[in-house]
Coordinates of C-alpha atoms in Angstrom, one line a residue:
M1173 CA 0.1 -0.6 -0.4
K1174 CA 1.1 3.5 -1.1
I1175 CA -0.1 6.1 2.1
L1176 CA -0.2 9.4 3.3
I1177 CA -0.1 10.6 6.5
V1178 CA -1.8 14.1 6.8
V1179 CA -0.2 16.0 9.9
I1180 CA -3.4 18.9 10.5
R1181 CA -2.3 22.6 10.8
F1182 CA -3.0 22.8 14.9
N1183 CA -2.4 26.7 14.7
F1184 CA -6.3 27.7 14.2
H1185 CA -5.6 31.0 13.7
N1186 CA -2.7 30.3 11.8
T1187 CA -4.1 30.2 7.8
T1188 CA -1.1 30.5 5.4
K1189 CA 1.9 30.4 6.9
A1190 CA 4.7 27.7 8.3
D1191 CA 4.8 27.5 12.4
Y1192 CA 6.5 25.0 14.0
N1193 CA 5.0 26.3 17.4
Y1194 CA 3.3 22.2 18.0
H1195 CA 3.9 19.1 20.0
L1196 CA 5.3 15.8 17.9
P1197 CA 2.8 14.1 16.4
V1198 CA 3.4 11.0 18.4
G1199 CA 0.7 8.7 18.4
L1200 CA 1.1 9.2 13.8
A1201 CA 5.0 8.5 14.6
Y1202 CA 4.1 5.1 15.7
I1203 CA 1.7 4.4 13.2
S1204 CA 4.1 5.5 10.1
S1205 CA 6.8 3.2 11.7
I1206 CA 5.1 -0.3 11.7
L1207 CA 3.8 0.1 8.5
K1208 CA 7.3 0.9 7.1
K1209 CA 8.8 -2.1 8.8
N1210 CA 6.2 -4.1 7.6
D1211 CA 6.3 -3.4 3.8
H1212 CA 3.8 -0.4 3.0
S1213 CA 4.9 3.2 1.6
V1214 CA 4.3 6.0 3.7
K1215 CA 4.6 9.9 3.0
W1216 CA 4.0 12.7 4.9
L1217 CA 2.4 16.1 4.6
N1218 CA 2.8 18.2 7.4
L1219 CA 0.9 21.0 7.3
N1220 CA 2.4 22.9 9.5
H1221 CA 6.2 22.9 7.3
Y1222 CA 4.6 24.8 5.2
D1223 CA 3.4 28.4 4.0
G1224 CA 0.2 28.5 1.9
T1225 CA -3.6 27.2 2.8
M1226 CA -4.3 24.0 3.9
D1227 CA -6.7 23.3 0.8
D1228 CA -3.6 24.2 -2.2
L1229 CA -1.1 22.1 0.0
I1230 CA -3.2 19.2 0.2
R1231 CA -4.7 19.7 -3.8
K1232 CA -0.4 20.3 -5.1
T1233 CA 0.4 16.6 -3.0
L1234 CA -2.5 14.9 -4.1
S1235 CA -2.3 16.0 -7.8
Q1236 CA 1.6 15.2 -7.9
E1237 CA 1.3 11.7 -6.0
K1238 CA -1.0 8.6 -6.3
F1239 CA -2.3 7.0 -2.6
D1240 CA -3.7 4.2 -1.9
F1241 CA -4.8 5.7 1.6
I1242 CA -5.1 8.5 3.5
L1243 CA -4.3 8.6 7.2
A1244 CA -4.8 11.2 9.5
G1245 CA -5.5 11.4 14.0
G1246 CA -5.8 13.6 16.7
L1247 CA -7.8 14.9 19.7
S1248 CA -11.4 16.6 19.3
I1249 CA -10.2 19.9 20.0
F1250 CA -9.1 20.0 16.6
Y1251 CA -12.1 18.9 15.5
P1252 CA -12.2 21.7 12.7
V1253 CA -9.0 21.3 11.6
F1254 CA -10.1 18.0 10.7
K1255 CA -13.4 18.7 9.1
S1256 CA -11.5 21.3 6.7
C1257 CA -9.1 19.1 5.6
I1258 CA -11.5 15.9 4.9
N1259 CA -13.7 18.2 2.9
S1260 CA -10.3 19.0 1.0
F1261 CA -9.3 15.3 0.4
R1262 CA -13.2 14.2 -0.9
K1263 CA -12.6 17.5 -3.4
Y1264 CA -9.0 16.6 -4.8
A1265 CA -8.9 12.9 -4.6
P1266 CA -13.0 11.2 -3.4
H1267 CA -11.6 8.0 -4.9
I1268 CA -9.0 7.2 -1.9
P1269 CA -10.2 6.2 1.1
V1270 CA -9.9 8.1 4.0
V1271 CA -8.7 6.5 7.6
L1272 CA -8.9 8.3 10.7
G1273 CA -7.6 7.6 14.2
G1274 CA -6.8 9.0 17.9
G1275 CA -8.5 10.5 20.5
M1276 CA -10.9 12.5 18.6
V1277 CA -12.5 8.8 17.2
S1278 CA -12.2 6.9 20.2
S1279 CA -14.0 9.3 22.4
Q1280 CA -16.9 9.3 20.3
P1281 CA -17.1 7.4 17.7
E1282 CA -20.2 7.2 16.3
L1283 CA -20.3 10.8 16.0
I1284 CA -17.1 11.4 14.2
F1285 CA -18.1 8.8 11.4
N1286 CA -21.3 10.2 10.8
L1287 CA -20.4 14.3 11.1
L1288 CA -16.9 13.8 8.7
K1289 CA -18.0 10.5 7.1
P1290 CA -14.6 8.7 6.8
D1291 CA -14.0 6.0 5.0
F1292 CA -12.9 4.1 8.4
I1293 CA -11.9 4.5 11.9
V1294 CA -9.5 3.1 14.4
I1295 CA -9.8 2.9 17.8
G1296 CA -8.1 3.2 20.8
E1297 CA -4.4 1.3 19.7
G1298 CA -3.7 2.0 16.3
E1299 CA -0.7 0.1 15.4
M1300 CA -1.8 -3.9 15.3
T1301 CA -5.2 -2.5 13.9
I1302 CA -4.3 -0.3 10.8
L1303 CA -1.4 -3.4 9.7
E1304 CA -4.6 -5.8 9.6
L1305 CA -6.9 -3.2 8.2
F1306 CA -4.5 -3.3 5.5
K1307 CA -4.2 -7.1 5.0
C1308 CA -8.1 -7.5 5.5
L1309 CA -8.4 -5.3 2.1
E1310 CA -6.0 -6.5 0.1
N1311 CA -7.1 -9.6 0.2
N1312 CA -10.7 -8.8 0.3
G1313 CA -11.5 -10.0 3.9
N1314 CA -13.7 -10.0 6.1
L1315 CA -14.0 -6.2 7.4
N1316 CA -15.9 -7.6 10.8
K1317 CA -13.3 -9.7 11.8
V1318 CA -10.8 -6.9 12.4
A1319 CA -11.1 -5.3 15.8
G1320 CA -10.8 -2.1 16.4
I1321 CA -12.3 -0.6 13.2
G1322 CA -16.0 1.5 12.4
Y1323 CA -16.8 1.5 8.7
R1324 CA -19.9 2.4 7.2
G1325 CA -22.3 -1.2 5.9
A1326 CA -24.4 -1.6 3.0
D1327 CA -27.5 0.3 4.7
G1328 CA -25.1 3.1 5.2
K1329 CA -24.8 2.8 9.3
L1330 CA -21.7 2.4 11.1
I1331 CA -20.4 -0.8 11.6
L1332 CA -17.9 -0.9 14.7
T1333 CA -16.2 -4.3 15.2
E1334 CA -15.8 -5.7 18.3
A1335 CA -13.2 -3.2 21.0
R1336 CA -9.3 -4.3 20.2
K1337 CA -7.0 -5.7 23.1
A1338 CA -4.3 -3.8 24.6
I1339 CA -0.7 -4.1 22.9
K1340 CA 0.6 -6.1 26.2
D1341 CA 4.3 -5.8 24.7
I1342 CA 4.9 -2.5 24.2
D1343 CA 9.1 -3.4 23.8
S1344 CA 7.7 -5.1 20.8
L1345 CA 6.4 -1.9 18.6
P1346 CA 9.4 -0.5 16.7
Y1347 CA 10.6 3.4 17.5
P1348 CA 8.4 6.3 16.0
D1349 CA 9.1 7.5 12.8
Y1350 CA 9.8 11.2 13.2
E1351 CA 11.3 11.6 10.1
G1352 CA 9.1 11.7 7.7
L1353 CA 7.4 14.5 9.2
G1354 CA 10.2 17.1 9.1
Y1355 CA 12.3 16.2 12.0
D1356 CA 15.1 18.0 11.6
A1357 CA 13.5 20.8 10.7
Y1358 CA 11.6 20.9 13.6
L1359 CA 14.5 20.6 15.5
E1360 CA 16.4 23.8 13.7
H1361 CA 13.5 26.1 14.6
M1362 CA 12.3 25.2 18.2
I1363 CA 13.3 28.0 20.1
P1364 CA 12.2 29.1 23.8
R1365 CA 9.3 30.4 24.0
P1366 CA 7.4 31.5 26.9
T1367 CA 4.4 30.0 25.8
D1368 CA 6.1 26.6 26.6
P1369 CA 7.8 25.7 30.2
Y1370 CA 9.7 23.1 29.3
Y1371 CA 11.8 24.5 26.1
D1372 CA 13.3 28.3 28.2
L1373 CA 15.9 25.8 29.6
F1374 CA 18.3 26.5 26.4
D1375 CA 19.3 29.0 24.4
N1376 CA 18.9 26.7 21.8
P1377 CA 16.5 24.2 23.0
R1378 CA 16.4 20.6 20.7
A1379 CA 13.8 18.4 22.5
Y1380 CA 12.9 14.6 22.3
S1381 CA 8.6 13.2 22.1
L1382 CA 10.0 9.8 24.6
V1383 CA 6.5 8.0 25.3
S1384 CA 7.8 5.1 27.8
S1385 CA 4.6 4.4 29.7
R1386 CA 0.8 4.0 27.7
S1387 CA -2.4 4.9 29.3
C1388 CA -2.5 5.3 33.2
P1389 CA -3.7 3.3 36.0
F1390 CA -6.4 5.7 37.4
S1391 CA -10.0 7.2 36.5
C1392 CA -10.2 11.1 36.8
T1393 CA -13.4 12.6 35.7
F1394 CA -12.2 15.4 33.5
C1395 CA -9.1 12.8 31.7
F1396 CA -10.1 11.0 28.6
H1397 CA -7.2 7.7 27.6
P1398 CA -7.0 7.8 24.0
I1399 CA -5.9 4.1 24.0
G1400 CA -7.5 2.3 26.4
N1401 CA -7.2 2.0 30.2
I1402 CA -5.1 -0.6 30.5
Y1403 CA -1.6 0.7 32.0
R1404 CA 1.6 -0.9 30.3
Q1405 CA 4.8 0.7 31.0
R1406 CA 7.9 0.0 28.9
S1407 CA 11.5 -1.6 30.0
V1408 CA 14.0 0.3 31.0
S1409 CA 16.4 -1.1 29.0
S1410 CA 13.8 -0.2 25.7
I1411 CA 13.7 3.6 26.7
M1412 CA 17.3 4.1 26.8
D1413 CA 18.1 2.2 23.1
E1414 CA 15.8 4.2 22.2
L1415 CA 16.9 7.2 23.5
N1416 CA 20.5 6.7 22.8
F1417 CA 19.9 6.4 19.2
A1418 CA 18.1 9.6 19.3
I1419 CA 19.6 11.6 21.2
K1420 CA 23.4 10.6 19.4
R1421 CA 21.6 11.3 15.8
Y1422 CA 19.2 14.6 16.6
R1423 CA 21.9 15.7 18.5
I1424 CA 18.9 16.6 21.9
N1425 CA 19.6 18.2 24.8
I1426 CA 15.8 18.1 26.3
I1427 CA 13.9 14.6 26.7
H1428 CA 10.2 15.4 26.5
I1429 CA 8.5 11.8 28.6
M1430 CA 4.5 12.7 27.0
D1431 CA 3.3 10.0 29.7
E1432 CA -0.1 10.4 31.3
L1433 CA 1.6 8.8 34.1
F1434 CA 5.7 8.4 34.0
S1435 CA 5.7 5.8 36.2
Y1436 CA 3.0 4.0 39.4
N1437 CA 6.5 2.9 40.7
K1438 CA 9.0 4.1 42.4
E1439 CA 11.6 1.6 41.4
R1440 CA 11.2 2.0 37.6
V1441 CA 11.6 5.3 38.6
Y1442 CA 14.8 4.4 40.5
E1443 CA 16.3 2.1 37.9
F1444 CA 15.6 4.6 35.0
C1445 CA 17.1 7.1 36.9
T1446 CA 20.2 5.2 36.6
Q1447 CA 20.7 4.3 33.8
I1448 CA 19.9 7.3 31.9
K1449 CA 22.9 8.6 34.2
Q1450 CA 25.0 6.0 32.8
L1451 CA 24.0 7.1 29.0
F1452 CA 24.5 10.7 29.9
K1453 CA 28.1 10.3 30.5
T1454 CA 28.8 9.3 27.2
I1455 CA 27.1 12.2 25.6
P1456 CA 29.6 15.0 25.2
W1457 CA 26.7 18.0 26.3
E1458 CA 24.4 18.6 28.7
V1459 CA 20.8 16.8 28.3
R1460 CA 17.7 17.0 30.9
W1461 CA 14.6 15.4 31.1
N1462 CA 11.3 16.4 32.0
C1463 CA 7.8 13.9 32.9
Q1464 CA 4.6 14.4 34.6
I1465 CA 3.6 12.9 37.7
R1466 CA 1.7 12.2 41.2
V1467 CA 1.7 14.1 44.0
D1468 CA 1.1 10.7 45.5
K1469 CA 4.4 8.8 44.1
L1470 CA 6.5 11.1 44.9
D1471 CA 8.8 11.3 48.5
E1472 CA 12.0 13.4 48.8
E1473 CA 14.6 11.2 48.2
L1474 CA 13.1 10.2 44.8
L1475 CA 12.5 13.7 43.7
A1476 CA 16.4 14.2 45.4
T1477 CA 17.2 11.3 42.4
M1478 CA 15.4 12.6 39.8
K1479 CA 16.7 15.8 39.9
D1480 CA 20.4 14.0 40.1
A1481 CA 20.1 12.2 37.3
G1482 CA 19.0 15.3 34.7
C1483 CA 14.9 15.8 35.7
Y1484 CA 14.5 20.1 35.5
I1485 CA 10.5 20.2 35.2
L1486 CA 7.9 18.4 36.9
S1487 CA 4.4 18.9 35.7
L1488 CA 2.4 17.6 38.9
G1489 CA -1.8 16.7 38.0
L1490 CA -3.1 18.8 41.4
E1491 CA -6.0 20.2 40.1
S1492 CA -7.6 21.2 43.3
Y1493 CA -7.1 21.5 47.1
S1494 CA -10.8 20.8 48.2
P1495 CA -10.7 16.9 49.7
A1496 CA -14.6 16.8 48.5
V1497 CA -13.4 18.0 44.9
L1498 CA -10.6 16.0 45.0
K1499 CA -13.1 12.6 45.7
S1500 CA -15.8 14.0 42.8
M1501 CA -12.6 14.1 40.5
K1502 CA -11.3 10.5 41.6
K1503 CA -7.9 12.3 41.7
K1504 CA -7.3 10.1 44.8
I1505 CA -4.4 12.4 46.3
T1506 CA -4.9 14.2 49.2
P1507 CA -4.4 18.3 50.2
Q1508 CA -1.7 17.2 52.3
Q1509 CA -0.1 14.9 49.6
I1510 CA 0.1 18.6 47.7
D1511 CA 1.4 20.2 49.6
N1512 CA 3.9 17.9 51.0
T1513 CA 5.0 18.0 47.6
L1514 CA 5.1 21.6 46.5
Q1515 CA 7.1 21.8 50.0
M1516 CA 10.1 19.2 48.3
T1517 CA 9.9 21.0 45.0
R1518 CA 10.4 23.9 46.5
R1519 CA 13.2 22.9 48.4
L1520 CA 14.7 21.0 45.9
N1521 CA 14.8 24.3 43.4
M1522 CA 12.9 22.1 40.8
T1523 CA 10.4 23.8 38.6
I1524 CA 6.8 23.2 38.5
Q1525 CA 4.4 23.2 35.7
G1526 CA 0.7 22.5 37.9
N1527 CA -3.1 23.9 37.5
F1528 CA -5.9 24.2 39.5
I1529 CA -9.2 23.5 38.0
F1530 CA -12.6 24.8 39.0
F1531 CA -15.8 24.3 38.7
D1532 CA -16.2 20.6 38.3
A1533 CA -19.3 19.1 39.0
A1534 CA -19.0 18.8 43.0
E1535 CA -17.5 22.2 43.3
T1536 CA -19.3 25.1 46.0
K1537 CA -18.8 28.2 46.6
E1538 CA -16.9 27.0 50.0
T1539 CA -14.1 24.6 47.7
A1540 CA -13.3 27.2 45.5
Y1541 CA -12.3 29.9 47.9
E1542 CA -10.5 26.9 49.4
T1543 CA -8.8 25.9 46.8
L1544 CA -7.9 29.4 45.3
N1545 CA -7.4 31.0 49.4
Y1546 CA -4.4 27.5 49.2
W1547 CA -3.4 29.2 46.1
K1548 CA -3.0 33.1 47.2
K1549 CA -0.8 31.6 50.2
S1550 CA 1.7 29.3 48.2
V1551 CA 5.1 30.5 46.8
Y1552 CA 4.2 29.4 43.5
S1553 CA 0.9 31.7 42.8
G1554 CA 3.7 34.1 41.1
G1555 CA 4.2 30.9 38.6
G1556 CA 3.7 27.8 38.5
I1557 CA 0.5 27.2 39.9
N1558 CA -2.0 28.4 36.7
L1559 CA -5.3 28.7 37.2
F1560 CA -7.6 27.1 34.8
Y1561 CA -11.2 25.9 34.3
I1562 CA -12.0 22.0 34.6
Q1563 CA -13.0 21.3 30.7
P1564 CA -15.2 19.1 29.1
Y1565 CA -13.6 16.7 27.0
P1566 CA -15.4 14.0 24.6
G1567 CA -15.5 10.9 25.8
T1568 CA -14.9 11.8 30.1
S1569 CA -16.6 11.4 33.0
L1570 CA -17.7 15.0 33.2
Y1571 CA -18.3 15.2 29.4
K1572 CA -21.2 12.7 30.1
H1573 CA -22.2 14.6 33.0
C1574 CA -22.8 18.0 31.2
V1575 CA -25.0 15.8 28.5
D1576 CA -27.2 14.8 31.2
K1577 CA -27.2 17.7 32.6
G1578 CA -28.6 19.1 29.7
I1579 CA -26.0 21.7 29.6
I1580 CA -24.2 20.1 26.5
K1581 CA -27.9 19.9 24.5
D1582 CA -26.5 19.0 21.3
E1583 CA -23.4 17.1 20.6
A1584 CA -22.8 17.8 17.4
D1585 CA -22.9 21.4 18.0
F1586 CA -20.4 21.1 20.8
I1587 CA -18.4 19.1 18.5
E1588 CA -18.4 21.7 15.7
N1589 CA -17.6 24.5 17.9
I1590 CA -15.6 22.9 20.1
T1591 CA -13.3 25.9 20.8
T1592 CA -15.5 28.4 21.0
W1593 CA -16.4 26.5 24.0
M1594 CA -13.1 25.5 25.3
A1595 CA -12.7 29.2 25.4
K1596 CA -15.0 30.1 27.9
P1597 CA -15.4 28.4 31.8
I1598 CA -18.7 27.1 32.0
N1599 CA -20.9 26.4 35.4
M1600 CA -21.1 22.7 35.4
T1601 CA -21.4 22.5 38.9
N1602 CA -24.8 20.9 41.2
S1603 CA -25.0 24.0 43.5
M1604 CA -23.2 26.9 42.7
T1605 CA -25.6 29.5 41.6
D1606 CA -25.0 31.8 38.4
K1607 CA -24.1 34.5 40.7
E1608 CA -21.8 33.0 42.7
F1609 CA -19.8 31.8 39.6
N1610 CA -19.6 34.9 38.0
Q1611 CA -18.3 36.5 40.8
F1612 CA -15.8 33.8 41.2
Y1613 CA -14.5 34.3 37.8
I1614 CA -14.2 37.6 38.9
D1615 CA -12.6 37.2 42.2
I1616 CA -10.1 34.3 39.7
Y1617 CA -8.9 37.0 37.7
E1618 CA -8.1 39.1 40.2
A1619 CA -6.2 37.6 41.9
E1620 CA -4.3 36.2 39.1
R1621 CA -3.0 39.7 38.3
K1622 CA -2.5 40.6 42.6
Y1623 CA -0.5 37.6 43.0
Q1624 CA 1.7 36.0 39.8
K1625 CA 4.5 37.8 39.3
Y1626 CA 4.8 39.8 36.0
V1627 CA 8.6 41.3 35.2
K1628 CA 9.3 43.6 33.0
P1629 CA 12.8 42.6 30.6
L1630 CA 15.7 44.6 31.4
S1631 CA 16.9 44.8 28.2
V1632 CA 15.0 43.6 24.5
I1633 CA 17.8 43.2 21.5
S1634 CA 15.6 42.5 18.8
D1635 CA 17.1 40.2 15.5
N1636 CA 14.3 39.4 13.1
G1637 CA 11.7 38.0 14.5
K1638 CA 14.1 36.7 17.7
Y1639 CA 15.4 38.3 20.9
E1640 CA 17.7 38.4 23.5
I1641 CA 16.2 39.5 26.5
Q1642 CA 17.5 40.2 30.3
V1643 CA 15.7 39.1 33.2
K1644 CA 16.0 40.0 36.3
C1645 CA 14.2 37.1 38.6
P1646 CA 11.9 38.4 41.2
Y1647 CA 12.6 35.2 43.5
C1648 CA 16.5 35.5 43.9
N1649 CA 16.6 38.4 42.4
S1650 CA 19.6 36.5 39.2
V1651 CA 19.7 38.2 36.1
S1652 CA 19.6 35.6 33.1
T1653 CA 19.9 36.1 29.4
Y1654 CA 18.0 34.7 27.3
K1655 CA 19.1 34.2 23.9
N1656 CA 17.0 33.0 20.5
F1657 CA 13.7 33.9 21.9
T1658 CA 10.7 34.6 20.8
F1659 CA 8.3 37.8 23.4
D1660 CA 6.1 39.9 22.2
K1661 CA 5.0 42.7 24.6
Y1662 CA 1.7 43.3 23.2
S1663 CA 0.6 39.3 23.3
Y1664 CA -2.9 38.8 25.6
G1665 CA -1.8 35.6 26.9
I1666 CA 0.4 34.6 29.7
Q1667 CA 4.0 34.4 28.9
H1668 CA 6.1 32.0 31.4
I1669 CA 9.7 32.4 31.6
S1670 CA 12.2 30.0 34.1
C1671 CA 14.5 31.5 36.3
R1672 CA 17.7 29.6 35.3
N1673 CA 19.1 30.7 38.7
C1674 CA 16.7 29.1 41.4
S1675 CA 14.4 27.3 38.4
M1676 CA 11.3 29.6 39.5
R1677 CA 8.9 30.4 36.9
F1678 CA 7.0 34.3 36.6
H1679 CA 5.2 36.6 33.8
L1680 CA 6.5 38.4 31.4
E1681 CA 4.9 41.5 31.6
T1682 CA 2.9 43.1 28.8
V1683 CA 1.8 45.6 27.5
I1684 CA -2.3 44.5 27.5
L1685 CA -1.0 43.0 31.5
K1686 CA 0.1 46.2 32.0
T1687 CA -2.9 48.4 31.0
E1688 CA -5.6 45.8 32.4
N1689 CA -3.7 45.8 35.5
L1690 CA -4.2 49.6 35.5
L1691 CA -7.0 49.7 35.4
I1692 CA -8.4 47.1 37.7
K1693 CA -7.1 50.0 40.7
F1694 CA -9.0 52.6 39.1
I1695 CA -13.2 50.4 37.7
G1696 CA -12.7 47.2 39.0
A1697 CA -11.9 43.6 37.9
K1698 CA -15.5 43.1 36.4
N1699 CA -15.5 46.2 34.5
V1700 CA -12.0 45.4 33.0
I1701 CA -13.8 41.8 31.6
S1702 CA -16.8 43.6 30.0
M1703 CA -13.6 45.8 28.3
R1704 CA -11.2 42.9 27.6
N1705 CA -12.7 42.6 23.8
I1706 CA -12.2 46.2 23.2
M1707 CA -9.1 46.4 25.1
K1708 CA -7.5 43.5 22.4
K1709 CA -9.0 45.3 19.6
V1710 CA -7.5 48.8 19.9
L1711 CA -3.9 47.4 21.7
K1712 CA -3.9 45.6 18.0
T1713 CA -4.9 48.8 16.5
I1714 CA -2.0 50.9 17.9
R1715 CA 0.4 48.1 17.8
F1716 CA 0.4 48.2 13.8

């Protein structure tokens, strides 16, 4: 088979320019790898790497070569982009079957199939499924015997086959194929960005996305596991073999561990730390790594071992400081464990990335302020712990709660307008009144402006769209210079940065944030929130 894998353009606001600011589609890289291993021909079209509209790029690619299948896949949040791409596939190559996979499909197979009308869908892990599907089609076999797929029956309705069992031995899978998607170019364009907390460690970051385990053994109500609920870990030796190749081949200096949960047991973490230290001794440049881990899986000895082995930032699932809300979320952690972990990370000077997310179904006025007041007192309120609103992602228990309660009245409308839904906080609680909800939204906004630390750079030197900035840390007062940086002083979004001395995170001051902070003092947070869209338009006009 000759297969075209299409990587959608991830930046919703960029319609015509190449943009390398995205996270690698690791799932598609694994699919490409298993296809190549089984003698299929694979070509990638990474729409992020080319100037031009998606429609023109797809037209050009499909007019230059003939393909047997088009493959694409990803998360629900990108549904509008997938819809646009599939329209282009159908317009320029209506005869080529389209196969869709990823979390978007796995969370809502019937809805996505009926809306986007692909020829086939792959549900859950795709490596073995895609191989069996192509073999079945080549041999004119019975599609109903291929587990984990969906296709249209003779009556026009979706037929779903039996669920595919999880791949037990994930060591048996080939390493992800990043070559085809333009990985070298991706690395060359990788620069420290204040919207990404993982890459400002080095002036020239070269990050490798690693999967060391699959899924997660927990079932938090706000989380969906795109490849199923069975947690499996790769052997540490397999991981080291992949890293030994990747670090040297691509001159990697940051290992970005993509796991939903880096490790369930401490023994594996200790083994990983021992072996990665040995690996780093063979590399003539500095290499560091990051991961996502639970607060109930850490103690100070383990954390110190991880730091000594090169771990520089931890992504922590905090979510709430209320026992009642944590229980409702099925988080299975306690406020004391959160507090203990944050104290440990501060003592060890480790950077953290964490979120408190409000408005779970069990949230009340009292529980919301319980979390907010804890955040205000935390050393990480200045940066490191962000305040967000819980989102009803398709496939989650929270999403079902919203459907059952009538908050989401039309699931097709929700997915069609998902970016609009996700852009605003939604009252999904069982008991907060709209008045309490709206007031708390104002209070969060005001607290962010008051407690987060915003720092104006000491100097900003521009060089063809890239910057060299000097920043004085508001915690340790040391001055760090960041080269090859991106900085937009007119940006509305929060621009994070981590001190290269004490590892604490804070924010770069922008014109909009400075203006808002001044206005809050005179007219109050409620009125500033009402004025925000007008302010953004005015400042955009001034900027240009």
